[in-house]
Amino acid sequence: MKIICVGRNYAAHAAELKNEVPTEPVIFLKPDTALLPKRQPFFYPDFSKDIHFETEVVVRIDRLGKNIAPKFAHKYYSELSLGIDFTARDLQQKLKEKGLPWEKAKAFDGSAPTGQFIDKSTLPEVNQLNFELKINGESRQSGNTSQMLFPIDELISYVSKYFTLKIGDLIFTGTPQGVGPITIGDHLEAYLENEKVLDLKIR
Ligand code: MG
């Protein structure tokens, strides 16, 4: 399986990192080794001193597809969750300055924990979902999928022009504004429409 991530999909987040608002989706990949087994903590890597959380809605693909039209994209997933797109911001900044690929800063081991997946039929409309991250019980980041520059079905269509989507592939759909650093000892809890889907300790 593969993990496809979308960058700069919320205008306010693009602005907070001083990036331009894109005219088409920004896409990058993480390998399957970026997944974090359930109930395992995230171990702060020694190659960074500035790991940031990015709370994102995650879509799980459950049907094989290529060149999917936006109007049919909804048939390719039935479950959603939240994930954290952990980012070594210090390393990413250096790589961006040199115009180099981001993978070391974005795709390292454990950089893509995901929560419990929820059947979309039990949720509000996918373009109207509230989500929130609490750290040590305090609200730190929140968003609504209505703020996406490219909605979920458009993302699926776009991504599938380049990569065949396979059952089990995950799409991280981008983070809203409010990203920030984590610290060893932190306790992260992510809520999709008031349901806690992810619970993660930083070690
Ligand atoms: Mg992200």
mmCIF file of C-alpha atoms and ligand atoms in Angstrom:
data_model
loop_
_atom_site.group_PDB
_atom_site.id
_atom_site.type_symbol
_atom_site.label_atom_id
_atom_site.label_comp_id
_atom_site.label_asym_id
_atom_site.label_seq_id
_atom_site.Cartn_x
_atom_site.Cartn_y
_atom_site.Cartn_z
ATOM 1 C CA MET A 1 0.000 0.000 0.000
ATOM 2 C CA LYS A 2 0.988 3.604 -0.344
ATOM 3 C CA ILE A 3 0.277 6.796 1.516
ATOM 4 C CA ILE A 4 -0.484 9.787 -0.661
ATOM 5 C CA CYS A 5 -0.318 13.171 1.033
ATOM 6 C CA VAL A 6 -1.626 16.541 -0.019
ATOM 7 C CA GLY A 7 0.253 19.707 0.875
ATOM 8 C CA ARG A 8 -1.140 23.246 1.151
ATOM 9 C CA ASN A 9 -4.773 22.231 0.826
ATOM 10 C CA TYR A 10 -5.980 24.907 3.246
ATOM 11 C CA ALA A 11 -5.285 28.532 2.330
ATOM 12 C CA ALA A 12 -4.684 29.663 5.930
ATOM 13 C CA HIS A 13 -2.080 26.925 6.470
ATOM 14 C CA ALA A 14 -0.258 27.787 3.225
ATOM 15 C CA ALA A 15 -0.117 31.366 4.515
ATOM 16 C CA GLU A 16 1.221 30.428 7.960
ATOM 17 C CA LEU A 17 4.193 28.654 6.323
ATOM 18 C CA LYS A 18 4.575 31.552 3.876
ATOM 19 C CA ASN A 19 3.809 29.335 0.886
ATOM 20 C CA GLU A 20 1.774 30.397 -2.116
ATOM 21 C CA VAL A 21 -1.773 29.103 -2.403
ATOM 22 C CA PRO A 22 -1.464 26.405 -5.093
ATOM 23 C CA THR A 23 -3.474 26.310 -8.302
ATOM 24 C CA GLU A 24 -3.398 22.509 -8.342
ATOM 25 C CA PRO A 25 -2.878 20.006 -5.502
ATOM 26 C CA VAL A 26 0.633 19.554 -4.088
ATOM 27 C CA ILE A 27 1.255 15.802 -3.768
ATOM 28 C CA PHE A 28 3.918 13.727 -2.032
ATOM 29 C CA LEU A 29 4.154 10.125 -0.866
ATOM 30 C CA LYS A 30 5.111 8.281 2.292
ATOM 31 C CA PRO A 31 6.110 4.604 2.342
ATOM 32 C CA ASP A 32 4.219 1.975 4.357
ATOM 33 C CA THR A 33 6.978 2.145 6.997
ATOM 34 C CA ALA A 34 5.574 5.587 7.915
ATOM 35 C CA LEU A 35 2.547 3.888 9.468
ATOM 36 C CA LEU A 36 2.606 3.511 13.227
ATOM 37 C CA PRO A 37 1.233 0.287 14.705
ATOM 38 C CA LYS A 38 -1.793 0.861 16.943
ATOM 39 C CA ARG A 39 -1.031 1.594 20.598
ATOM 40 C CA GLN A 40 2.634 2.186 19.816
ATOM 41 C CA PRO A 41 4.035 5.580 20.811
ATOM 42 C CA PHE A 42 5.725 7.931 18.385
ATOM 43 C CA PHE A 43 9.436 8.027 19.117
ATOM 44 C CA TYR A 44 10.906 11.475 18.568
ATOM 45 C CA PRO A 45 13.641 11.001 15.939
ATOM 46 C CA ASP A 46 17.168 12.196 16.665
ATOM 47 C CA PHE A 47 17.611 13.926 13.266
ATOM 48 C CA SER A 48 15.234 16.759 14.122
ATOM 49 C CA LYS A 49 14.692 19.260 16.905
ATOM 50 C CA ASP A 50 11.434 20.605 15.494
ATOM 51 C CA ILE A 51 8.893 17.887 14.765
ATOM 52 C CA HIS A 52 5.499 19.411 13.989
ATOM 53 C CA PHE A 53 2.033 17.863 14.105
ATOM 54 C CA GLU A 54 -0.286 18.342 11.121
ATOM 55 C CA THR A 55 -3.777 16.983 11.808
ATOM 56 C CA GLU A 56 -5.431 15.705 8.649
ATOM 57 C CA VAL A 57 -8.527 13.868 7.477
ATOM 58 C CA VAL A 58 -7.464 10.512 6.029
ATOM 59 C CA VAL A 59 -9.381 8.613 3.365
ATOM 60 C CA ARG A 60 -8.939 4.862 2.898
ATOM 61 C CA ILE A 61 -9.347 3.663 -0.680
ATOM 62 C CA ASP A 62 -11.379 0.470 -0.955
ATOM 63 C CA ARG A 63 -11.620 -0.014 -4.709
ATOM 64 C CA LEU A 64 -9.027 -0.218 -7.482
ATOM 65 C CA GLY A 65 -9.081 2.812 -9.746
ATOM 66 C CA LYS A 66 -7.266 4.985 -12.253
ATOM 67 C CA ASN A 67 -8.366 8.209 -13.968
ATOM 68 C CA ILE A 68 -11.357 8.457 -11.662
ATOM 69 C CA ALA A 69 -13.810 11.222 -12.537
ATOM 70 C CA PRO A 70 -14.652 13.509 -9.579
ATOM 71 C CA LYS A 71 -18.332 12.548 -9.745
ATOM 72 C CA PHE A 72 -17.448 8.869 -9.246
ATOM 73 C CA ALA A 73 -14.735 9.392 -6.611
ATOM 74 C CA HIS A 74 -17.159 8.853 -3.725
ATOM 75 C CA LYS A 75 -17.482 5.201 -4.798
ATOM 76 C CA TYR A 76 -13.809 4.577 -4.067
ATOM 77 C CA TYR A 77 -13.889 5.047 -0.290
ATOM 78 C CA SER A 78 -16.259 4.258 2.513
ATOM 79 C CA GLU A 79 -14.213 5.056 5.614
ATOM 80 C CA LEU A 80 -12.481 8.116 6.982
ATOM 81 C CA SER A 81 -10.271 8.849 9.931
ATOM 82 C CA LEU A 82 -7.720 11.363 11.132
ATOM 83 C CA GLY A 83 -3.973 11.069 10.910
ATOM 84 C CA ILE A 84 -0.953 13.092 11.879
ATOM 85 C CA ASP A 85 1.397 14.088 9.083
ATOM 86 C CA PHE A 86 4.466 14.412 11.311
ATOM 87 C CA THR A 87 6.982 16.768 9.744
ATOM 88 C CA ALA A 88 10.591 17.525 10.669
ATOM 89 C CA ARG A 89 10.110 21.244 10.041
ATOM 90 C CA ASP A 90 13.783 22.166 10.502
ATOM 91 C CA LEU A 91 14.883 19.544 7.989
ATOM 92 C CA GLN A 92 12.042 20.406 5.597
ATOM 93 C CA GLN A 93 13.036 24.061 5.649
ATOM 94 C CA LYS A 94 16.623 23.192 4.691
ATOM 95 C CA LEU A 95 15.470 20.892 1.896
ATOM 96 C CA LYS A 96 12.984 23.484 0.572
ATOM 97 C CA GLU A 97 15.693 26.155 0.508
ATOM 98 C CA LYS A 98 17.859 23.897 -1.632
ATOM 99 C CA GLY A 99 14.945 22.863 -3.838
ATOM 100 C CA LEU A 100 15.412 19.228 -2.800
ATOM 101 C CA PRO A 101 12.705 16.587 -2.242
ATOM 102 C CA TRP A 102 10.990 16.565 1.175
ATOM 103 C CA GLU A 103 11.000 12.841 1.892
ATOM 104 C CA LYS A 104 13.526 12.817 4.733
ATOM 105 C CA ALA A 105 11.459 15.466 6.530
ATOM 106 C CA LYS A 106 8.067 13.937 5.803
ATOM 107 C CA ALA A 107 8.263 10.216 5.099
ATOM 108 C CA PHE A 108 10.379 8.849 7.943
ATOM 109 C CA ASP A 109 9.395 5.854 10.067
ATOM 110 C CA GLY A 110 6.248 6.460 12.104
ATOM 111 C CA SER A 111 5.503 9.796 10.430
ATOM 112 C CA ALA A 112 1.952 8.826 9.444
ATOM 113 C CA PRO A 113 -0.036 7.527 12.427
ATOM 114 C CA THR A 114 -3.725 7.109 11.674
ATOM 115 C CA GLY A 115 -6.705 6.633 13.935
ATOM 116 C CA GLN A 116 -9.733 4.381 13.972
ATOM 117 C CA PHE A 117 -11.569 4.505 10.639
ATOM 118 C CA ILE A 118 -15.249 5.444 10.665
ATOM 119 C CA ASP A 119 -17.867 4.506 8.084
ATOM 120 C CA LYS A 120 -18.690 7.684 6.173
ATOM 121 C CA SER A 121 -22.386 6.819 6.165
ATOM 122 C CA THR A 122 -22.405 7.508 9.928
ATOM 123 C CA LEU A 123 -20.768 10.929 9.488
ATOM 124 C CA PRO A 124 -22.037 14.254 8.145
ATOM 125 C CA GLU A 125 -21.345 15.042 4.505
ATOM 126 C CA VAL A 126 -17.586 14.606 3.796
ATOM 127 C CA ASN A 127 -17.144 18.264 2.879
ATOM 128 C CA GLN A 128 -18.621 19.410 6.198
ATOM 129 C CA LEU A 129 -16.540 17.494 8.758
ATOM 130 C CA ASN A 130 -15.180 19.097 11.902
ATOM 131 C CA PHE A 131 -11.956 17.808 13.367
ATOM 132 C CA GLU A 132 -9.723 18.768 16.243
ATOM 133 C CA LEU A 133 -6.419 17.873 17.892
ATOM 134 C CA LYS A 134 -5.914 18.129 21.634
ATOM 135 C CA ILE A 135 -2.473 17.960 23.183
ATOM 136 C CA ASN A 136 -2.339 17.182 26.899
ATOM 137 C CA GLY A 137 -6.073 17.902 27.019
ATOM 138 C CA GLU A 138 -5.818 21.333 25.424
ATOM 139 C CA SER A 139 -7.263 22.165 21.990
ATOM 140 C CA ARG A 140 -4.357 22.902 19.636
ATOM 141 C CA GLN A 141 -5.657 22.604 16.083
ATOM 142 C CA SER A 142 -9.076 22.436 14.509
ATOM 143 C CA GLY A 143 -10.524 22.569 11.044
ATOM 144 C CA ASN A 144 -13.445 21.749 8.826
ATOM 145 C CA THR A 145 -13.191 19.961 5.493
ATOM 146 C CA SER A 146 -15.265 22.762 3.907
ATOM 147 C CA GLN A 147 -12.065 24.877 4.119
ATOM 148 C CA MET A 148 -10.164 22.598 1.723
ATOM 149 C CA LEU A 149 -8.949 24.243 -1.489
ATOM 150 C CA PHE A 150 -9.415 20.897 -3.285
ATOM 151 C CA PRO A 151 -12.226 18.760 -1.822
ATOM 152 C CA ILE A 152 -11.778 15.030 -1.211
ATOM 153 C CA ASP A 153 -13.431 13.833 -4.427
ATOM 154 C CA GLU A 154 -11.353 16.216 -6.534
ATOM 155 C CA LEU A 155 -8.188 15.032 -4.785
ATOM 156 C CA ILE A 156 -9.000 11.395 -5.534
ATOM 157 C CA SER A 157 -9.594 12.263 -9.171
ATOM 158 C CA TYR A 158 -6.378 14.268 -9.415
ATOM 159 C CA VAL A 159 -4.172 11.724 -7.659
ATOM 160 C CA SER A 160 -5.566 8.850 -9.747
ATOM 161 C CA LYS A 161 -4.331 10.481 -12.950
ATOM 162 C CA TYR A 162 -0.790 9.811 -11.778
ATOM 163 C CA PHE A 163 -1.035 6.830 -9.423
ATOM 164 C CA THR A 164 -3.330 3.842 -9.705
ATOM 165 C CA LEU A 165 -5.259 3.711 -6.450
ATOM 166 C CA LYS A 166 -5.339 0.327 -4.785
ATOM 167 C CA ILE A 167 -7.375 -1.106 -1.943
ATOM 168 C CA GLY A 168 -5.860 -0.002 1.352
ATOM 169 C CA ASP A 169 -4.100 3.080 0.022
ATOM 170 C CA LEU A 170 -4.455 6.111 2.276
ATOM 171 C CA ILE A 171 -4.824 9.744 1.293
ATOM 172 C CA PHE A 172 -3.822 12.398 3.839
ATOM 173 C CA THR A 173 -5.860 15.360 2.672
ATOM 174 C CA GLY A 174 -3.843 18.264 4.077
ATOM 175 C CA THR A 175 -3.737 20.235 7.292
ATOM 176 C CA PRO A 176 -5.567 23.377 8.338
ATOM 177 C CA GLN A 177 -3.762 26.244 10.018
ATOM 178 C CA GLY A 178 -2.428 25.872 13.543
ATOM 179 C CA VAL A 179 0.427 23.406 13.089
ATOM 180 C CA GLY A 180 3.021 23.395 15.829
ATOM 181 C CA PRO A 181 5.768 21.486 17.607
ATOM 182 C CA ILE A 182 5.440 18.384 19.747
ATOM 183 C CA THR A 183 7.531 17.545 22.797
ATOM 184 C CA ILE A 184 8.542 14.236 24.323
ATOM 185 C CA GLY A 185 5.877 13.335 26.894
ATOM 186 C CA ASP A 186 2.987 14.915 24.952
ATOM 187 C CA HIS A 187 -0.346 13.111 24.698
ATOM 188 C CA LEU A 188 -2.160 13.684 21.393
ATOM 189 C CA GLU A 189 -5.887 13.016 20.961
ATOM 190 C CA ALA A 190 -7.663 13.645 17.673
ATOM 191 C CA TYR A 191 -11.428 13.996 17.283
ATOM 192 C CA LEU A 192 -13.486 13.564 14.127
ATOM 193 C CA GLU A 193 -16.939 15.071 14.727
ATOM 194 C CA ASN A 194 -16.579 14.670 18.508
ATOM 195 C CA GLU A 195 -15.506 11.041 18.271
ATOM 196 C CA LYS A 196 -11.999 10.343 19.515
ATOM 197 C CA VAL A 197 -10.325 8.360 16.741
ATOM 198 C CA LEU A 198 -6.641 8.717 17.625
ATOM 199 C CA ASP A 199 -4.745 8.572 20.904
ATOM 200 C CA LEU A 200 -0.970 8.827 20.748
ATOM 201 C CA LYS A 201 1.899 9.400 23.159
ATOM 202 C CA ILE A 202 5.200 11.003 22.202
ATOM 203 C CA ARG A 203 8.267 9.251 23.634
HETATM 204 MG MG MG B 1 0.455 17.763 5.762
#
